[in-house]
Short mmCIF file of C-alpha atoms and ligand atoms in Angstrom, two decimals:
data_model
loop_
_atom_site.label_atom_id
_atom_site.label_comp_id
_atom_site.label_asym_id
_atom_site.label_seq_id
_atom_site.Cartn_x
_atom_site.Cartn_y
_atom_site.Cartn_z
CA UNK A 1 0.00 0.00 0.00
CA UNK A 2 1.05 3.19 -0.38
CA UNK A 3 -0.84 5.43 1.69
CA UNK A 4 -0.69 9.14 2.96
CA UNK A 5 -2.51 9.45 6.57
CA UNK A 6 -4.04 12.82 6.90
CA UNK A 7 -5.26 14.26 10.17
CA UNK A 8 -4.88 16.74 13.15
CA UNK A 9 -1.79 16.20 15.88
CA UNK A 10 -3.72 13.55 17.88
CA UNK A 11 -5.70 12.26 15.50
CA UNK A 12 -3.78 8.67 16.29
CA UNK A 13 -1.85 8.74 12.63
CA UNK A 14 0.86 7.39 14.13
CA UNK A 15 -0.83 4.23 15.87
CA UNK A 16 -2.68 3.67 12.78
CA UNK A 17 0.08 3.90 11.04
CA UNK A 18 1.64 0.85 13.40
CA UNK A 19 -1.06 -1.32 12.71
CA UNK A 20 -1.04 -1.08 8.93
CA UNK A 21 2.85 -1.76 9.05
CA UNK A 22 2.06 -5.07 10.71
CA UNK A 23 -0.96 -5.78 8.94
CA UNK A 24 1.18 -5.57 5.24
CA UNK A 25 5.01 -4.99 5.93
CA UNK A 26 4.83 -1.41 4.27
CA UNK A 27 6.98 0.99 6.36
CA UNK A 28 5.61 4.05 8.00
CA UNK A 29 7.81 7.26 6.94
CA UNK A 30 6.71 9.88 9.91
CA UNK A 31 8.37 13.49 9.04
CA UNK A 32 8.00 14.42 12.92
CA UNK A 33 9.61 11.15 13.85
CA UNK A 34 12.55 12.31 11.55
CA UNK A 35 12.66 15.30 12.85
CA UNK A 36 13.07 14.65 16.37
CA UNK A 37 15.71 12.35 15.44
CA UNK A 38 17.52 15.15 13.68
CA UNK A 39 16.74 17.87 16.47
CA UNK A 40 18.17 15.10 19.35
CA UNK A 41 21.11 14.33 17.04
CA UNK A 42 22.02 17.84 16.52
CA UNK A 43 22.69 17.73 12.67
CA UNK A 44 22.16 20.88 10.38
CA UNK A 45 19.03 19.92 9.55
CA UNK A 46 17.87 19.74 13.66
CA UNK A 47 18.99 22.75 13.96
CA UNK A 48 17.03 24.21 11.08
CA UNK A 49 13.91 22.62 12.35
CA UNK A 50 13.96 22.95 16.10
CA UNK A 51 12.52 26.94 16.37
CA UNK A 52 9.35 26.26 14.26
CA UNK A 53 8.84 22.44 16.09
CA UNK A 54 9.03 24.11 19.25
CA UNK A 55 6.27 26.90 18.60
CA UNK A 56 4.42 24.30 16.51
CA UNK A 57 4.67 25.74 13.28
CA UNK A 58 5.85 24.26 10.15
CA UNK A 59 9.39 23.60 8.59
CA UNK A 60 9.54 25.48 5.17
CA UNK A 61 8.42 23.03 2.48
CA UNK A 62 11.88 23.09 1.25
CA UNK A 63 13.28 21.15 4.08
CA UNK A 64 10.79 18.62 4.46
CA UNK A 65 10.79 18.06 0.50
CA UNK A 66 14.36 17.47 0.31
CA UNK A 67 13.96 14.62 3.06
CA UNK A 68 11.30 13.19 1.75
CA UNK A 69 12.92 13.27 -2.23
CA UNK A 70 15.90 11.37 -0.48
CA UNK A 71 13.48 9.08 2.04
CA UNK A 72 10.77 7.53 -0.94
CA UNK A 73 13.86 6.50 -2.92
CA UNK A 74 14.74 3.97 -0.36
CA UNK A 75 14.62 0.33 -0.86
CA UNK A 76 12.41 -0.52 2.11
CA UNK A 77 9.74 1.70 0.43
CA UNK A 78 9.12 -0.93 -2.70
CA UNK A 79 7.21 -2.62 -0.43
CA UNK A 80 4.97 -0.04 0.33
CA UNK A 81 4.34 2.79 2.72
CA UNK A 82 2.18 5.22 4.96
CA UNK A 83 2.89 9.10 5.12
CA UNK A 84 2.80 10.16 8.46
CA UNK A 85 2.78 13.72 8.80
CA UNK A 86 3.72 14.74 5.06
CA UNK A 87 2.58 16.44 3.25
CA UNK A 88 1.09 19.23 5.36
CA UNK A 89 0.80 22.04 3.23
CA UNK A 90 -0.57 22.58 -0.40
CA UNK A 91 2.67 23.26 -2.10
CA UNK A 92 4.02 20.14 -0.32
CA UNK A 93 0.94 18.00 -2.35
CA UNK A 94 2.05 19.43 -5.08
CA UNK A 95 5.70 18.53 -4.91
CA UNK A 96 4.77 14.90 -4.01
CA UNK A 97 2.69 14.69 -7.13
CA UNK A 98 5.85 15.67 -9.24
CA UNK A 99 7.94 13.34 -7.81
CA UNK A 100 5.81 10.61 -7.76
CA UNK A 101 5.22 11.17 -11.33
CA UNK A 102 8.89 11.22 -11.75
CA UNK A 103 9.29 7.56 -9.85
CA UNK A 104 6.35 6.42 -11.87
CA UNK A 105 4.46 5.73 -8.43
CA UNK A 106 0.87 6.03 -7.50
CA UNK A 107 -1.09 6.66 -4.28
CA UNK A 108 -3.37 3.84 -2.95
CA UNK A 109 -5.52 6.23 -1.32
CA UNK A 110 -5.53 9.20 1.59
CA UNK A 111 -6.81 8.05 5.07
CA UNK A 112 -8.61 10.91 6.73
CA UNK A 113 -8.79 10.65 10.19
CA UNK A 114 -11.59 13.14 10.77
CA UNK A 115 -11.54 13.80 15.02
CA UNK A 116 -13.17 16.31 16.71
CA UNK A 117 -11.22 19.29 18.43
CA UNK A 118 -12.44 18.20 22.09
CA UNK A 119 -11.07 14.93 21.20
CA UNK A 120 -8.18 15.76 20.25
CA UNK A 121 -6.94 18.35 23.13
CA UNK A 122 -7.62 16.06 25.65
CA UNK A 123 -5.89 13.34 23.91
CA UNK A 124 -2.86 15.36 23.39
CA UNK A 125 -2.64 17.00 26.74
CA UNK A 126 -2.12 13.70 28.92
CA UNK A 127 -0.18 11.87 25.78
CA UNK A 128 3.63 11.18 26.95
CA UNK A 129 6.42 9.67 24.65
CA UNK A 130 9.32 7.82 25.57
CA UNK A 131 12.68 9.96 24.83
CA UNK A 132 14.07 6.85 23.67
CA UNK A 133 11.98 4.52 21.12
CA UNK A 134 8.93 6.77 20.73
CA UNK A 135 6.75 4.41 22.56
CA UNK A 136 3.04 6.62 22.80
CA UNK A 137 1.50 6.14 26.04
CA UNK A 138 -1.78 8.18 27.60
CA UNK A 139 -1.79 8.67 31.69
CA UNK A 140 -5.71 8.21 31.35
CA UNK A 141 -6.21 5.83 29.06
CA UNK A 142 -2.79 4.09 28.77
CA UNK A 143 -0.17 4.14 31.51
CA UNK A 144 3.08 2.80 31.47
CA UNK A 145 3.37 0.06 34.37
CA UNK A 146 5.91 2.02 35.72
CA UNK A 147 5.25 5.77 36.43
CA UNK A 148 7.08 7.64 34.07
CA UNK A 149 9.22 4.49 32.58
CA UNK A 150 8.54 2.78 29.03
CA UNK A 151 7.18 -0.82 28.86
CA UNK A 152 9.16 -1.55 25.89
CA UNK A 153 12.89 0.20 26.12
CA UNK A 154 13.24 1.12 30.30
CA UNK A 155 13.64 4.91 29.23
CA UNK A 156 12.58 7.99 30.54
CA UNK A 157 8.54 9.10 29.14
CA UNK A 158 8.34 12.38 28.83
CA UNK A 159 5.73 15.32 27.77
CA UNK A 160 6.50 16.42 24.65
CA UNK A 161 7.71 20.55 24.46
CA UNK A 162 4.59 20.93 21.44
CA UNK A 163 2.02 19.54 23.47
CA UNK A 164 1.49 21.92 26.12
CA UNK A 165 -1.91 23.94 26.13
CA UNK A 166 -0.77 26.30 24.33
CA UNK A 167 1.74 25.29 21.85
CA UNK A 168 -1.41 22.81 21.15
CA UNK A 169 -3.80 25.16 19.91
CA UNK A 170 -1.38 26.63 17.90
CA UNK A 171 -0.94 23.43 16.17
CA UNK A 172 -4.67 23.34 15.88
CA UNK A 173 -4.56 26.63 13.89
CA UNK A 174 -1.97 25.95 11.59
CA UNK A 175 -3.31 21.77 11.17
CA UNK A 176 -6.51 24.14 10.26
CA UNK A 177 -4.67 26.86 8.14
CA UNK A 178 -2.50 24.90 6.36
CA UNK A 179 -3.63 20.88 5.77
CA UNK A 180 -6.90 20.99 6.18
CA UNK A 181 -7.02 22.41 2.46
CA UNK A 182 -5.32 18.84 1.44
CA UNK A 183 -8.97 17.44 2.06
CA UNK A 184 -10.42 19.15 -0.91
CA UNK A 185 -6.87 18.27 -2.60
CA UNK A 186 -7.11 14.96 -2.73
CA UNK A 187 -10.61 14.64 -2.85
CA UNK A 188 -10.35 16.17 -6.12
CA UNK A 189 -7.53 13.75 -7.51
CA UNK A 190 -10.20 10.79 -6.49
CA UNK A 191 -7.79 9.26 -3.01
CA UNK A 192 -10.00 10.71 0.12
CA UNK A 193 -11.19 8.56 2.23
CA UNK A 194 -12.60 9.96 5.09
CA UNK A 195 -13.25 8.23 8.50
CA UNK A 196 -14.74 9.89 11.64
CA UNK A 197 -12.79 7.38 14.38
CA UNK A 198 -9.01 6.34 15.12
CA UNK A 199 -10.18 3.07 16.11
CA UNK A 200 -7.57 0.66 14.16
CA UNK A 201 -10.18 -2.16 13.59
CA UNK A 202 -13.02 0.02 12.07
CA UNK A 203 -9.70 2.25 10.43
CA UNK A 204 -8.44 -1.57 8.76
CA UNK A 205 -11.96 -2.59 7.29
CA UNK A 206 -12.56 0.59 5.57
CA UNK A 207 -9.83 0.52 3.98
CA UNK A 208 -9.41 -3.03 2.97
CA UNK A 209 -12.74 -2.61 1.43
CA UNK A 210 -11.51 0.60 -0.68
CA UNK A 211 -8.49 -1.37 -1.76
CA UNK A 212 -10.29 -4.17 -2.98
P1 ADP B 1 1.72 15.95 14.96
O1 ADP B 1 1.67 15.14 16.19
O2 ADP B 1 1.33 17.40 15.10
O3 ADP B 1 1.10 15.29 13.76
P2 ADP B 1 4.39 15.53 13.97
O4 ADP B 1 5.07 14.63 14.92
O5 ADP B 1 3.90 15.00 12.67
O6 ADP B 1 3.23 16.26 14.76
O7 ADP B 1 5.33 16.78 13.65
C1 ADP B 1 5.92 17.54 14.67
C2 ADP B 1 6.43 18.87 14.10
O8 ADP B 1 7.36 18.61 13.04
C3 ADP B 1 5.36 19.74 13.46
O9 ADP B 1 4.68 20.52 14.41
C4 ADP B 1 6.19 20.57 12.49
O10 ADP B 1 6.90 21.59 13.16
C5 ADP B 1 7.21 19.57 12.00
N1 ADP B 1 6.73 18.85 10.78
C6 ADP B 1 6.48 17.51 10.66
N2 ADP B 1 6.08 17.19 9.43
C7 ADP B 1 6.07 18.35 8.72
C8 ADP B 1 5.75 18.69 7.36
N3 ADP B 1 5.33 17.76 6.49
N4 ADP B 1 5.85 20.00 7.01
C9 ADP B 1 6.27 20.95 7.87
N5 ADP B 1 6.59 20.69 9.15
C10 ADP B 1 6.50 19.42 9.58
ZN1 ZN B 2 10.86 3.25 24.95
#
């Protein structure tokens, strides 16, 4: 499959994302996940990044095209894979199209994850991420065992710095600005498929169906 996943921060992209990997071995490519790495390494392109991450505004389209013009030429992504946080912005659609058309690839479809601002504030606001394998845990609906420790690695959890109140709603207001236009996008080019829950077993079925 090869599959963009469009949707608010805290939509659950990225755990939907985890389930599709294991349901058909395509890789998920997550431009925040990247990101981080790049901003905790402390490479060039961290440091170009880290200002606009922390406030919760975007990287310039140039940055995030040039990773992702280097990142869909991999190997692994033959197989297949699921966009997780790219593209964010118009211009960024556009650029994708271009390039696809220049690997002579095509889109399976765009999963819209269509969640409701309430939802997604309170998910966000108690959501905690381990510093170390980026293990997403919830202290209402999904503690670690250990306060504060990951299941999976031992490492510190943490609250992310962009998902305070109100680095949050600032998110909101660009994911609203900015993306939201890539609904009308793509369901223009014929790919939306729009779904009003983050549940992954509802999430799978729709889009099996769609595929088939
Ligand atoms: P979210 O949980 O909001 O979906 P991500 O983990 O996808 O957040 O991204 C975190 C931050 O990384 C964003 O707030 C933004 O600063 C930057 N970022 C990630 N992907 C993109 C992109 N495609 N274009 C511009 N900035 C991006
Ligand atoms: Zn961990």
């Amino acid at each position: 499959m090869k599959i963009i996943l469009l949707g608010p921060p805290g939509a659950g992209k990225g755990t939907i994302a985890k389930v599709l990997t294991q349901y058909d071995g395509s890789v998920q490519i997550s431009t925040g996940d990247i990101l981080r790495g790049a901003v905790a390494a402390g490479t060039e392109l961290g440091k170009q990044a880290e200002a606009a991450m922390k406030a919760g505004n975007l990287v310039t389209d140039e940055l995030i095209m040039g990773i992702m013009e280097q990142r869909l030429q991999q190997d692994d992504c033959k197989i297949g894979y699921l966009l997780d946080g790219f593209p964010r912005t118009i211009p960024q659609a556009r650029a994708l199209k271009t390039l696809l058309e220049k690997l002579n690839e095509k889109l399976d479809c765009v999963l819209e994850l269509d969640i409701s601002r309430d939802v997604i504030i309170d998910r966000l606001t108690t959501r905690r991420t381990c510093t170390q394998c980026g293990a997403i845990y919830n202290i209402k609906s999904k503690p670690p065992k250990v306060d504060g420790i990951c299941d999976v690695c031992g490492s510190d959890i943490v609250q992310r710095d962009d998902e305070t109140e109100a680095v949050i709603s600032n998110r909101l207001e660009v994911y609203n600005d900015q993306t939201a236009p890539l609904v009308d996008f793509y369901r223009q080019e014929g790919l939306l498929l729009s779904i009003q829950t983050s549940d992954s077993g509802p999430v799978l079925e729709a889009l099996k169906s769609r595929l088939r």
